[in-house]
């Protein structure tokens, strides 16, 4: 019974409709669908973790369009290597956002804040640096993930280079590796320091094309959607429709399927089909962007 669902999700069918929807919304933040490019990224991260520290550590840039699935890969890596809090606390992977203004000071402040290490705003740069280097060594941090690294491009080239020089220095002294994530502009941002960019390998996450792998992806998603009747999302016409609506963006597809599932539960339809998608208030991401640009033009 309900073999189209994972056992955990199948158990939700006994819940009231709103409880099912709540379970779905809570679970979807932690979804990770395994596919070749994501597996490659996680294997590379695991290799970095397993490699002894050196004065020329391996670095990785994961880049792709917004909503392409970079965040899901990063979350999966963090779940695989969580902080350990015991008599020998360890923090294998530290995740931070790129500071709004890239500088040595803002980087150190971001790291200390994320690690919940108290520091004085009036402290000198050398004191902050000593704090950061000491705590990273004590916690045996192996990887620092910096998200939204493309934001470097909003600042002057000199600031971009200075920030990358700080990362290079930290890598040399601590043996810590950096994994950067961002849009394709992140490749340009890293090239502002050629020596640093040469230490990165690059992993693009492309937009999904319609085909067998996309249909396999939909089949994997269907196991996570608490509907009692199989939707057969991988069926060719329905799969093509979902590809068009999501425009091949993994994050958009996940949101689309959650909204469609919610409607199916609320209407007691218990499956996702063309009729339901016709009624769903959904605008593809490119059209949303065009509409936003039109509205902005009117304001101007």
Coordinates of C-alpha atoms in Angstrom, one line a residue:
X1 CA 0.0 0.0 0.0
X2 CA 1.3 3.5 -1.0
X3 CA 4.5 2.0 -2.4
X4 CA 4.9 5.3 -4.4
X5 CA 5.9 7.0 -1.1
X6 CA 8.8 6.6 1.3
X7 CA 7.7 4.8 4.5
X8 CA 8.0 8.0 6.6
X9 CA 5.9 10.1 4.3
X10 CA 3.3 7.3 3.8
X11 CA 2.7 7.4 7.6
X12 CA 1.6 11.1 7.3
X13 CA -1.4 10.0 5.3
X14 CA -3.1 9.1 8.6
X15 CA -2.9 12.7 9.7
X16 CA -5.5 15.5 9.2
X17 CA -5.0 17.5 6.0
X18 CA -3.5 20.6 7.7
X19 CA -1.1 18.4 9.7
X20 CA 0.0 16.8 6.5
X21 CA 0.7 20.2 4.9
X22 CA 2.6 21.3 8.0
X23 CA 4.7 18.1 7.8
X24 CA 5.4 18.7 4.2
X25 CA 6.4 22.4 4.7
X26 CA 8.8 21.4 7.6
X27 CA 10.3 18.5 5.7
X28 CA 11.0 20.3 2.4
X29 CA 13.6 22.6 4.0
X30 CA 15.8 19.6 4.5
X31 CA 15.1 17.8 1.2
X32 CA 18.1 16.4 -0.7
X33 CA 17.5 14.6 -3.9
X34 CA 20.6 12.6 -5.0
X35 CA 21.7 13.2 -8.6
X36 CA 25.2 13.0 -10.3
X37 CA 26.3 16.6 -10.0
X38 CA 25.3 16.8 -6.3
X39 CA 27.0 13.5 -5.5
X40 CA 30.1 14.8 -7.2
X41 CA 30.1 17.9 -5.1
X42 CA 29.6 15.9 -1.8
X43 CA 32.4 13.5 -2.8
X44 CA 34.7 16.4 -3.4
X45 CA 33.8 17.9 0.0
X46 CA 34.4 14.5 1.7
X47 CA 37.8 14.3 0.0
X48 CA 38.8 17.7 1.4
X49 CA 37.6 16.7 4.9
X50 CA 39.7 13.5 4.7
X51 CA 42.8 15.1 3.4
X52 CA 45.4 16.2 6.0
X53 CA 45.8 20.0 6.3
X54 CA 48.5 21.5 4.1
X55 CA 49.9 25.0 3.3
X56 CA 48.2 24.8 -0.1
X57 CA 44.7 23.4 0.6
X58 CA 42.2 22.4 -2.0
X59 CA 39.4 24.9 -2.6
X60 CA 36.1 24.5 -4.5
X61 CA 33.7 26.9 -6.2
X62 CA 30.1 25.6 -6.6
X63 CA 28.2 28.0 -9.0
X64 CA 25.0 28.2 -10.9
X65 CA 21.9 30.2 -11.4
X66 CA 19.7 31.2 -8.4
X67 CA 17.4 28.3 -7.3
X68 CA 19.6 25.7 -9.0
X69 CA 20.2 23.7 -5.9
X70 CA 23.5 24.9 -4.4
X71 CA 22.0 25.5 -1.0
X72 CA 20.7 21.9 -0.8
X73 CA 24.2 20.6 -1.5
X74 CA 25.7 22.8 1.2
X75 CA 23.0 21.7 3.7
X76 CA 23.7 18.1 2.9
X77 CA 27.4 18.6 3.5
X78 CA 26.7 20.3 6.9
X79 CA 24.4 17.4 7.9
X80 CA 27.1 14.9 7.1
X81 CA 29.8 16.7 9.1
X82 CA 28.0 18.4 12.0
X83 CA 29.7 20.1 14.9
X84 CA 30.7 17.8 17.8
X85 CA 30.3 19.3 21.3
X86 CA 32.0 17.2 23.9
X87 CA 35.3 17.3 25.8
X88 CA 37.1 17.7 22.4
X89 CA 34.7 20.0 20.5
X90 CA 35.2 20.0 16.8
X91 CA 33.6 22.0 14.0
X92 CA 34.5 20.3 10.7
X93 CA 32.6 22.7 8.4
X94 CA 31.9 26.3 9.2
X95 CA 29.2 28.0 7.1
X96 CA 29.2 31.8 6.7
X97 CA 27.7 34.3 4.3
X98 CA 30.0 36.6 2.4
X99 CA 30.3 39.8 4.5
X100 CA 28.3 42.7 3.0
X101 CA 31.5 44.7 2.8
X102 CA 34.5 42.4 2.1
X103 CA 37.4 43.1 4.4
X104 CA 39.6 41.3 6.8
X105 CA 37.7 42.8 9.7
X106 CA 34.2 41.9 8.5
X107 CA 35.4 38.4 7.7
X108 CA 36.8 37.8 11.2
X109 CA 33.6 39.3 12.7
X110 CA 31.4 37.0 10.6
X111 CA 33.5 33.9 11.7
X112 CA 33.5 34.9 15.4
X113 CA 29.7 35.6 15.4
X114 CA 28.9 32.3 13.7
X115 CA 31.0 30.4 16.2
X116 CA 29.4 32.4 19.1
X117 CA 32.8 33.6 20.2
X118 CA 32.5 36.9 22.2
X119 CA 34.6 39.8 20.9
X120 CA 34.8 43.5 21.5
X121 CA 33.8 45.7 18.6
X122 CA 36.6 48.0 19.6
X123 CA 39.3 45.3 19.4
X124 CA 42.2 45.8 17.1
X125 CA 42.5 43.9 13.9
X126 CA 45.4 41.9 15.3
X127 CA 43.4 40.9 18.3
X128 CA 40.5 39.7 16.1
X129 CA 42.9 37.8 13.9
X130 CA 44.5 36.1 16.8
X131 CA 41.0 35.1 18.2
X132 CA 39.9 33.7 14.8
X133 CA 43.1 31.7 14.1
X134 CA 43.1 30.3 17.7
X135 CA 39.5 29.2 17.7
X136 CA 39.6 27.7 14.1
X137 CA 42.7 25.7 15.2
X138 CA 41.1 24.6 18.5
X139 CA 37.9 23.5 16.7
X140 CA 39.8 21.8 13.9
X141 CA 37.8 23.5 11.3
X142 CA 38.7 21.9 7.9
X143 CA 36.4 23.8 5.6
X144 CA 34.9 27.3 5.6
X145 CA 31.9 27.6 3.2
X146 CA 31.3 31.2 2.0
X147 CA 27.9 31.6 0.4
X148 CA 27.0 34.4 -2.0
X149 CA 30.6 35.0 -2.9
X150 CA 29.5 36.8 -6.1
X151 CA 28.6 39.7 -3.9
X152 CA 32.3 40.7 -4.1
X153 CA 31.6 42.1 -7.5
X154 CA 29.6 44.9 -6.0
X155 CA 32.8 46.4 -4.6
X156 CA 36.0 47.8 -6.1
X157 CA 38.5 45.4 -7.6
X158 CA 41.1 46.4 -4.9
X159 CA 38.6 45.4 -2.2
X160 CA 38.0 42.1 -4.0
X161 CA 41.7 41.3 -4.2
X162 CA 42.4 42.2 -0.6
X163 CA 39.6 39.9 0.6
X164 CA 40.9 37.0 -1.4
X165 CA 44.4 37.6 -0.1
X166 CA 43.1 37.2 3.4
X167 CA 41.5 33.9 2.4
X168 CA 44.8 32.8 0.9
X169 CA 46.7 33.7 4.0
X170 CA 44.3 31.8 6.2
X171 CA 44.6 28.8 4.0
X172 CA 48.4 28.9 4.1
X173 CA 48.6 29.3 7.9
X174 CA 45.8 27.0 9.0
X175 CA 45.5 24.5 6.2
X176 CA 41.8 25.3 6.1
X177 CA 40.0 24.9 2.7
X178 CA 37.4 27.3 1.3
X179 CA 34.2 26.3 -0.5
X180 CA 32.6 29.2 -2.2
X181 CA 29.1 29.2 -3.6
X182 CA 27.4 31.7 -5.8
X183 CA 26.0 32.6 -9.2
X184 CA 28.2 32.3 -12.4
X185 CA 29.5 35.8 -11.5
X186 CA 31.4 34.2 -8.7
X187 CA 33.9 32.9 -11.3
X188 CA 34.7 36.5 -12.3
X189 CA 34.9 37.5 -8.6
X190 CA 37.6 34.9 -7.9
X191 CA 39.6 35.9 -10.9
X192 CA 40.4 39.2 -9.3
X193 CA 43.3 37.4 -7.6
X194 CA 44.9 34.9 -10.1
X195 CA 47.0 33.1 -7.5
X196 CA 43.9 32.5 -5.3
X197 CA 41.7 31.5 -8.3
X198 CA 44.3 28.9 -9.3
X199 CA 43.8 27.1 -6.0
X200 CA 40.1 26.6 -6.8
X201 CA 38.5 23.8 -8.7
X202 CA 35.2 24.8 -10.3
X203 CA 31.9 22.8 -10.2
X204 CA 29.1 24.3 -12.3
X205 CA 25.5 23.3 -11.4
X206 CA 23.7 23.6 -14.8
X207 CA 20.0 24.1 -15.4
X208 CA 18.2 20.8 -15.8
X209 CA 17.3 19.8 -19.3
X210 CA 14.2 17.8 -20.0
X211 CA 15.0 14.2 -20.4
X212 CA 15.5 10.9 -18.6
X213 CA 17.5 12.3 -15.7
X214 CA 14.9 15.0 -15.1
X215 CA 12.1 12.4 -15.1
X216 CA 14.1 10.3 -12.6
X217 CA 14.4 13.4 -10.4
X218 CA 10.6 13.8 -10.5
X219 CA 10.2 10.1 -9.5
X220 CA 12.4 10.8 -6.5
X221 CA 10.4 13.9 -5.6
X222 CA 7.1 12.0 -5.7
X223 CA 8.3 9.7 -2.9
X224 CA 8.4 12.8 -0.7
X225 CA 4.9 14.2 -1.4
X226 CA 2.2 13.0 1.0
X227 CA -0.5 12.1 -1.5
X228 CA -2.4 8.9 -1.4
X229 CA -2.9 8.4 -5.1
X230 CA 0.2 8.1 -7.4
X231 CA 0.6 11.2 -9.6
X232 CA 3.2 9.5 -11.9
X233 CA 5.1 12.8 -12.2
X234 CA 7.7 11.1 -14.4
X235 CA 5.1 10.5 -17.1
X236 CA 6.3 12.3 -20.2
X237 CA 3.6 14.9 -20.7
X238 CA 3.4 15.8 -17.0
X239 CA 7.1 15.8 -16.6
X240 CA 7.5 18.2 -19.6
X241 CA 4.8 20.4 -18.1
X242 CA 6.6 20.6 -14.8
X243 CA 9.9 21.3 -16.6
X244 CA 8.4 24.2 -18.4
X245 CA 6.8 25.6 -15.3
X246 CA 10.0 25.4 -13.2
X247 CA 12.3 26.2 -16.2
X248 CA 14.7 23.5 -15.1
X249 CA 15.6 25.1 -11.7
X250 CA 15.6 22.7 -8.9
X251 CA 14.6 25.1 -6.2
X252 CA 11.7 26.3 -8.3
X253 CA 10.6 22.7 -9.0
X254 CA 10.6 22.0 -5.2
X255 CA 8.4 25.1 -4.5
X256 CA 6.1 24.2 -7.4
X257 CA 5.6 20.6 -6.2
X258 CA 5.0 21.8 -2.6
X259 CA 2.3 24.2 -3.7
X260 CA 0.7 21.7 -6.0
X261 CA 0.7 19.1 -3.2
X262 CA -0.8 21.5 -0.8
X263 CA -3.6 22.3 -3.3
X264 CA -4.2 18.5 -3.9
X265 CA -4.5 17.9 -0.2
X266 CA -6.8 20.9 0.4
X267 CA -9.1 19.9 -2.5
X268 CA -9.0 16.2 -1.5
X269 CA -7.7 15.4 -5.0
X270 CA -4.8 13.4 -3.6
X271 CA -2.8 13.6 -6.8
X272 CA -1.1 16.1 -9.1
X273 CA -2.3 16.1 -12.6
X274 CA -2.7 18.5 -15.6
X275 CA -6.1 19.8 -14.3
X276 CA -4.7 20.7 -10.9
X277 CA -1.7 22.5 -12.5
X278 CA -4.1 24.4 -14.7
X279 CA -5.7 25.9 -11.6
X280 CA -2.5 26.5 -9.7
X281 CA -1.6 30.2 -9.5
X282 CA 2.0 29.8 -10.7
X283 CA 4.2 32.1 -12.7
X284 CA 7.5 30.8 -14.2
X285 CA 10.6 32.5 -12.7
X286 CA 11.5 34.3 -16.0
X287 CA 8.0 35.9 -16.3
X288 CA 8.2 36.9 -12.6
X289 CA 11.4 38.7 -13.3
X290 CA 10.0 40.4 -16.4
X291 CA 7.0 41.6 -14.5
X292 CA 9.2 43.0 -11.7
X293 CA 11.3 44.9 -14.3
X294 CA 8.1 46.3 -15.8
X295 CA 6.9 47.5 -12.4
X296 CA 10.2 49.0 -11.7
X297 CA 10.2 50.9 -15.0
X298 CA 6.8 52.3 -14.2
X299 CA 8.0 53.6 -10.8
X300 CA 11.0 55.3 -12.5

